[in-house]
Coordinates of C-alpha atoms in Angstrom, one line a residue:
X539 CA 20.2 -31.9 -10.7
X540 CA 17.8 -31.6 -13.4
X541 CA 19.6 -29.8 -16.7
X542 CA 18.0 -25.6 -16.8
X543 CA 18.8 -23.1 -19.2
X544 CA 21.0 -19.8 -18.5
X545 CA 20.5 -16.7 -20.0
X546 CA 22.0 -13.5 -18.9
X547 CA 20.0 -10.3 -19.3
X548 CA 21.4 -7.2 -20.8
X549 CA 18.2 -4.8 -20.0
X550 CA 15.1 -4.9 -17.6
X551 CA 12.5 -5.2 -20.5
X552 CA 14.5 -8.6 -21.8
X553 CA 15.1 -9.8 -18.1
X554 CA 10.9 -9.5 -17.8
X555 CA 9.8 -11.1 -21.2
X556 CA 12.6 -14.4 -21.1
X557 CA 10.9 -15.1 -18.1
X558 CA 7.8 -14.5 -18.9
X559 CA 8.3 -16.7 -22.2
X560 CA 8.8 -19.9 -19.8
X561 CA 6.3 -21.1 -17.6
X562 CA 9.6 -22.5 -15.6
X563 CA 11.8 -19.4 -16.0
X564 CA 13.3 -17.7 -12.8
X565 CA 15.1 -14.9 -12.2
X566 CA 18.6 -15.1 -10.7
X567 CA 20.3 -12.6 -9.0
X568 CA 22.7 -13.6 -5.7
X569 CA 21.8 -16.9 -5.8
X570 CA 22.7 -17.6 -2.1
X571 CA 19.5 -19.7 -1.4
X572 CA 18.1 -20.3 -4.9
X573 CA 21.0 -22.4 -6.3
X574 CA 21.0 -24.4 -3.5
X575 CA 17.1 -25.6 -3.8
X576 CA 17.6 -25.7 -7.4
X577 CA 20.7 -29.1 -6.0
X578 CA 18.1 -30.0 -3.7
X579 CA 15.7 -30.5 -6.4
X580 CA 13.2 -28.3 -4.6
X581 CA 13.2 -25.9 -7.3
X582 CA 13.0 -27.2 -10.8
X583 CA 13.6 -24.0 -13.1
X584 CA 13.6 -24.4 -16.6
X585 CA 15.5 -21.2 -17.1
X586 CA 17.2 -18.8 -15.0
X587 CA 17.8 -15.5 -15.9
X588 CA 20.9 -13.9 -14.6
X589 CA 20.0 -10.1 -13.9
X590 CA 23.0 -9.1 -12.4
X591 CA 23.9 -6.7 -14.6
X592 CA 20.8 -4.8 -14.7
X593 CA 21.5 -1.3 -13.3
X594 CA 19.6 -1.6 -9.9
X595 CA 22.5 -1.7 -7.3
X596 CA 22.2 1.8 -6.3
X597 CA 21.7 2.9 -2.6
X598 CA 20.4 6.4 -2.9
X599 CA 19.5 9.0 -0.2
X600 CA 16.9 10.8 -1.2
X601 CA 16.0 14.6 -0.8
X602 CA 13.0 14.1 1.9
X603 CA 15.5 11.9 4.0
X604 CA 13.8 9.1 2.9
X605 CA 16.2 6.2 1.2
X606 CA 15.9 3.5 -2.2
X607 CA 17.5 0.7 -2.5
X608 CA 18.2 -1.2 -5.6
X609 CA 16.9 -4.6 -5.6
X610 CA 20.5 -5.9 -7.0
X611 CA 22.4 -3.7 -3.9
X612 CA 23.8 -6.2 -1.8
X613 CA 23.4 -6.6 1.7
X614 CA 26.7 -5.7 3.0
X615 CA 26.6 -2.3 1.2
X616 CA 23.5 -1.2 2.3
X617 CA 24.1 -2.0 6.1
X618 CA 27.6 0.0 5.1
X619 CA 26.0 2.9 3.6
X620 CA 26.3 6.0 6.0
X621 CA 22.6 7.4 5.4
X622 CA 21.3 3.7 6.3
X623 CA 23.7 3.4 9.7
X624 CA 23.0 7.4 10.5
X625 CA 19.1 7.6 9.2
X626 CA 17.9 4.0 9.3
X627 CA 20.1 2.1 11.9
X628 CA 17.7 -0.8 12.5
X629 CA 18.2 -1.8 8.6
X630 CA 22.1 -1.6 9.1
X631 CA 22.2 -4.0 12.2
X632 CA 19.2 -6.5 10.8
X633 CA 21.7 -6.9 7.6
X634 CA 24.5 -7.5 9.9
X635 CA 23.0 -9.7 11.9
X636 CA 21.5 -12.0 8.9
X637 CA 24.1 -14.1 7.3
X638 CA 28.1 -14.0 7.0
X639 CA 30.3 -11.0 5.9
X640 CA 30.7 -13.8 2.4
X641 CA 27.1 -14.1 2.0
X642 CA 26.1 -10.5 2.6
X643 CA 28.5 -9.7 -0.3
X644 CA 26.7 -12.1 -2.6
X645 CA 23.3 -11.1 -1.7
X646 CA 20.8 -8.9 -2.7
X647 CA 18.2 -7.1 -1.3
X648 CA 15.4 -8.0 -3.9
X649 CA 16.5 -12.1 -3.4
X650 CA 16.7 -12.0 0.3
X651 CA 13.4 -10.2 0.3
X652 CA 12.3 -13.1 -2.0
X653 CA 13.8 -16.2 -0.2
X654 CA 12.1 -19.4 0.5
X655 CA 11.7 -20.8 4.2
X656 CA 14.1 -22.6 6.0
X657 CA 11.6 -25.3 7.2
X658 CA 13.7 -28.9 6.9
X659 CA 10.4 -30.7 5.8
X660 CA 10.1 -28.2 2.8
X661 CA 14.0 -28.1 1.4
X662 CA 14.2 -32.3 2.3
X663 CA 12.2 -32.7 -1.2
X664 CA 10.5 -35.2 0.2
X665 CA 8.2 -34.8 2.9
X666 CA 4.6 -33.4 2.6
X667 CA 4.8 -29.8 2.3
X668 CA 2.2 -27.7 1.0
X669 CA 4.6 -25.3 -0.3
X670 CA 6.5 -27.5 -2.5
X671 CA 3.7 -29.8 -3.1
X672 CA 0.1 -27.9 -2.5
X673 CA -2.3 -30.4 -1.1
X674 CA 0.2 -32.8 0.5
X675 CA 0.1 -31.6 4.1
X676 CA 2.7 -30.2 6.3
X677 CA 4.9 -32.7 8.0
X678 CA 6.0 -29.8 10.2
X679 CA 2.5 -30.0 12.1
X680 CA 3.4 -33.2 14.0
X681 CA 7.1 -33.6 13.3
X682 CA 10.1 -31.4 14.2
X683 CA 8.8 -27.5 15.1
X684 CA 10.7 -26.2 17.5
X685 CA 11.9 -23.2 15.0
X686 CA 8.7 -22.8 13.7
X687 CA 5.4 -20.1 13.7
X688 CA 3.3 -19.4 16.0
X689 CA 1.4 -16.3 14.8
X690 CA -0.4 -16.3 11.6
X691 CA -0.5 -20.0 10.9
X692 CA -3.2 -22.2 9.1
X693 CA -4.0 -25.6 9.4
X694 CA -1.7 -25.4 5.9
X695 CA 1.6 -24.6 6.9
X696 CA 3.5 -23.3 10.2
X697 CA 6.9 -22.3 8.5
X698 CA 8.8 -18.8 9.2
X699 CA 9.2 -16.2 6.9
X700 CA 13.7 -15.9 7.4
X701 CA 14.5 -12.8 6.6
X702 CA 15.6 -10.2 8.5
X703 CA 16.0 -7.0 7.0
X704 CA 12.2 -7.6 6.0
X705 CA 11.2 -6.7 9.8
X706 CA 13.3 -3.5 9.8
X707 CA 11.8 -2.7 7.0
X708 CA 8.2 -3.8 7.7
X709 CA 8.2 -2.1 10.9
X710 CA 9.8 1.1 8.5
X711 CA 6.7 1.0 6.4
X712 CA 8.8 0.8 3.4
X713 CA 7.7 0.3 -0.1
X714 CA 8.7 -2.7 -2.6
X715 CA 8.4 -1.2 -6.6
X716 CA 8.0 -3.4 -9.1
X717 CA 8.0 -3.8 -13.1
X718 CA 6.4 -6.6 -14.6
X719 CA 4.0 -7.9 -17.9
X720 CA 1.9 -5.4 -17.1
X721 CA 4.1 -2.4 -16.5
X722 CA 5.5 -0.5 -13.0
X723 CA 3.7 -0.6 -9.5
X724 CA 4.6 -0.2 -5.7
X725 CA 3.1 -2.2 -3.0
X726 CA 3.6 -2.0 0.9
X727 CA 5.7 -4.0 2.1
X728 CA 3.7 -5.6 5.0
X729 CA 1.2 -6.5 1.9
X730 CA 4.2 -8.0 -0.2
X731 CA 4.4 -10.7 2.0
X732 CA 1.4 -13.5 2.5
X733 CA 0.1 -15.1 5.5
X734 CA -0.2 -18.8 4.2
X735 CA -4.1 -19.4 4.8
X736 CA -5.0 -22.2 2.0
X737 CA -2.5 -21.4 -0.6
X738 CA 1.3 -21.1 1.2
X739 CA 2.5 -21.6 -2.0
X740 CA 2.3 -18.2 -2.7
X741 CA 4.4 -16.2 -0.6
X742 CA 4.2 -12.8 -2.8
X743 CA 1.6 -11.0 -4.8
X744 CA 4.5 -10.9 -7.7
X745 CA 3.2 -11.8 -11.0
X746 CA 5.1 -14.7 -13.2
X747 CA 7.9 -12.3 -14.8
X748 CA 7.0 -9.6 -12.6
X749 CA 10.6 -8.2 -11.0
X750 CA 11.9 -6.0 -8.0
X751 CA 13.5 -2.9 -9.2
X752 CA 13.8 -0.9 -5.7
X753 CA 12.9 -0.7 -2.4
X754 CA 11.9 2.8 -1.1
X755 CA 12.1 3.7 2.4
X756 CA 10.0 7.0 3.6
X757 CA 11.8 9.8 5.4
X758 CA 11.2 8.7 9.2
X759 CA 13.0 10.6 11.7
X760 CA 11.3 8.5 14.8
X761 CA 13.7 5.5 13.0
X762 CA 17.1 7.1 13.7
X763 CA 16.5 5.7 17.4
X764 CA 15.5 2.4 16.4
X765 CA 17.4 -1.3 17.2
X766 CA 17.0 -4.9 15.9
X767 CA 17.3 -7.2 18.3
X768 CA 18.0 -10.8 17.7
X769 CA 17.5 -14.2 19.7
X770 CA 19.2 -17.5 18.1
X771 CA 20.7 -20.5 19.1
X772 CA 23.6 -19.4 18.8
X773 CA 25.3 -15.9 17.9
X774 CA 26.9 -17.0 14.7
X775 CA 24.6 -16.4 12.0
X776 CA 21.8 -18.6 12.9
X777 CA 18.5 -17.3 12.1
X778 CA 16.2 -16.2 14.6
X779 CA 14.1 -18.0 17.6
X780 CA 12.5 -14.1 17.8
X781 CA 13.6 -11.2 16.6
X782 CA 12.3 -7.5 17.2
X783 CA 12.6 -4.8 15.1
X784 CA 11.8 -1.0 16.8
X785 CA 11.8 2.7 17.0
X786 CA 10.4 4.8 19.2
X787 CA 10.1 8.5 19.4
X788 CA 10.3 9.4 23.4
X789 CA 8.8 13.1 24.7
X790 CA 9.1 14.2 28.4
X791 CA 8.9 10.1 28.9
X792 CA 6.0 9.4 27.0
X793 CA 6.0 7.1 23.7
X794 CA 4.7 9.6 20.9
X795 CA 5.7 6.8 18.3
X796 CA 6.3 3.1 18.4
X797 CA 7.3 0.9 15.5
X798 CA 8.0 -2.7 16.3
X799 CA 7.7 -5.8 13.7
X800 CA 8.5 -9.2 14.7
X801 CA 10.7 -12.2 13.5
X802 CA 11.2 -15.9 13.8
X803 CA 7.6 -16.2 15.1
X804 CA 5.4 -15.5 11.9
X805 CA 5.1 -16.5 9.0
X806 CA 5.4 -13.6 7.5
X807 CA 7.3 -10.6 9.1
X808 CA 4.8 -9.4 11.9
X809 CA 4.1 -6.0 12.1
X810 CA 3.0 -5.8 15.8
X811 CA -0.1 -3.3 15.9
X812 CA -1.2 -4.5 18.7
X813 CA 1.4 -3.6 21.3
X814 CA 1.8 -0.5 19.2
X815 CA -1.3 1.0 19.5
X816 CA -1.0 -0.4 23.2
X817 CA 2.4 1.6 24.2
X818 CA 1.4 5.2 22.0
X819 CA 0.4 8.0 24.2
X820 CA 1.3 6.4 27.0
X821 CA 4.9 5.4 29.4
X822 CA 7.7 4.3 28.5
X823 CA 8.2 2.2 31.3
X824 CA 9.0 -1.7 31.7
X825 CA 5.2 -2.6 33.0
X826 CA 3.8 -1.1 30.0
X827 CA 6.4 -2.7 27.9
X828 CA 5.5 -6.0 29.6
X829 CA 1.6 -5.2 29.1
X830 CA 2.0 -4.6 25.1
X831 CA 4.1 -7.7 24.6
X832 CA 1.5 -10.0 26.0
X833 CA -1.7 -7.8 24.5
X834 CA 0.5 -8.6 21.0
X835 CA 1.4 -12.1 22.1
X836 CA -2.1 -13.3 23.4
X837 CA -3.0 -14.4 19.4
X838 CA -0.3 -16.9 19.3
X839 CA -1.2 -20.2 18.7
X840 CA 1.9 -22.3 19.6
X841 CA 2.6 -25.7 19.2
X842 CA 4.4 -28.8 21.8
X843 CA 8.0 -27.9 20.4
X844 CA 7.9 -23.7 20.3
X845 CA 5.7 -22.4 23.3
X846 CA 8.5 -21.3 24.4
X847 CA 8.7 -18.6 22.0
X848 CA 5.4 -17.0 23.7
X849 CA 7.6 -15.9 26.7
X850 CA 10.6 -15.2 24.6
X851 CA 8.8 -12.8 22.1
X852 CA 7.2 -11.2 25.6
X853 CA 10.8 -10.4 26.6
X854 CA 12.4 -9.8 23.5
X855 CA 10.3 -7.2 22.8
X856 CA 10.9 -5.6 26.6
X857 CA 14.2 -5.8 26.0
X858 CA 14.5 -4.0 22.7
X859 CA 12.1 -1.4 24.1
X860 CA 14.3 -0.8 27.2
X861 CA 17.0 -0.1 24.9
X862 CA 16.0 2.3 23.0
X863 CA 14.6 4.1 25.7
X864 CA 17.5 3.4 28.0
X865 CA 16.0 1.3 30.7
X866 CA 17.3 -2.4 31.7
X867 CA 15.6 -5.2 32.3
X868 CA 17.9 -7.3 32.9

């Protein structure tokens, strides 16, 4: 390991400007993935700045309905807090279902919002990767891809976006707020997150020193029926093949509202407009469920190892429909 600074940060305003002093300075909050790229030599910070105790752990409820979340709350006490599980359930059960009860205690929402990809070629340190290395390639193209993206790719890098609380939260319309250099701004969450196109190195539009205070949620009563759904490997904390985040707001059998953002299959979380726009107004019945999956499906561009995930996303996303609106397709 290569030898960094620490500094702990007593206020926001000194937590912005040590960082932004360093060209290599990072902020550091759970840690849970940073520390270990930081062994892996895949991130080489020249400082961290440890913001933990920076007053931004607060889950609030707020008078609309709508929620904010601190960027230093950590995971398992937003998916515990009673307006999340009775208002927001789909955020309570994508928390859940992300990581063990030990990291979930560790992390926070800001850093899991902000995590790195879990592709093997870009954490081995070694092997081309645009990401780590821009201009190098992607090893993942022609190697190993099987857990890899199949909707907005480039000929740059395939990788998935791993977070899931990020597709509740995308599908929720939520908003990130930020204070940085330059002072305090908000920006939508589905924008927050960058498809790769030519420069996959940048994953956010976040400014060097620029930091996550909050994340607001808007008073959504369609989201109180809502359900993340979750395909892995295996059902102990794995992360997803395809995941489906949705809420729908059923009247006399007819979808007035759909909400539905995807996971494991993008490289960023995937809001699925597609099959939204396809379901509204219409039945909530499994052939129209079936129809919207493929209409949102039919851009994917898979590769030899994951065209499988095609089919699965198809049914995932029938499946978390039925759900919610009490059908089975099994």
């Amino acid at each position: 390991m290569r030898p960094f600074g620490y500094a702990r940060a007593a206020d926001i305003g000194a937590a912005i400007a040590t960082v932004r002093e360093n060209p290599g300075g990072a902020f550091l909050a759970g840690g849970t993935t940073e520390v270990d790229l930081v062994r892996q030599n895949v991130l080489r910070p020249d400082v961290l700045v440890d913001i933990n105790d920076l007053p931004l752990h607060r889950v609030e409820d707020l008078p609309d309905g709508g929620l904010r979340i601190g960027a230093l709350a950590r995971m398992s006490d937003v998916a515990e807090a009673a307006g999340v599980v009775e208002r927001f359930p789909v955020v309570s059960q994508a928390l859940l279902l992300g990581a063990s009860a030990q990291l979930r205690n560790m992390a926070s929402m800001g850093g899991n919002l902000c995590q790195r990809v879990r592709c093997g070629y870009y954490r081995d340190a070694v092997s081309p990767c645009n990401k780590r290395d821009p201009g190098s390639g992607c090893a993942a193209m022609d190697g190993i891809h099987r857990g890899h993206a199949v909707l907005g790719t480039s000929d740059a890098c395939i990788a998935t976006h791993p977070s899931d609380v990020a597709v509740a939260l995308v599908a929720l319309d939520a908003v990130v707020h930020t204070r940085g250099p330059a002072g305090e701004r908000t920006i939508a969450i589905d924008d927050f997150f960058l498809l790769p196109g030519s420069t996959p190195e940048r994953e956010h539009p976040l400014e060097h020193g620029e930091l996550i205070t909050s994340i607001e949620v808007p008073a959504l009563p369609t989201a109180r029926r809502s359900v993340y759904l979750k395909v892995r490997d295996r059902a102990s904390y794995e992360f997803a093949l395809v995941s489906v985040a949705a809420a729908v707001d059923v009247r006399d059998g007819i979808l007035a509202e759909v909400r539905l953002a995807l996971g494991g299959v993008a490289t960023k979380p995937w809001r699925a407009r597609a099959a939204e726009r396809s379901l509204t107004g219409g039945p909530a019945a499994s052939e129209a469920f079936a129809e919207a999956a493929a209409h949102e499906m039919a851009a994917a561009v898979p590769r030899p190892l994951n065209s499988f995930k095609v089919e699965l996303a198809r049914r995932t996303i029938v499946r978390a429909l039925a759900v919610l609106t009490d059908g089975d397709e099994r």
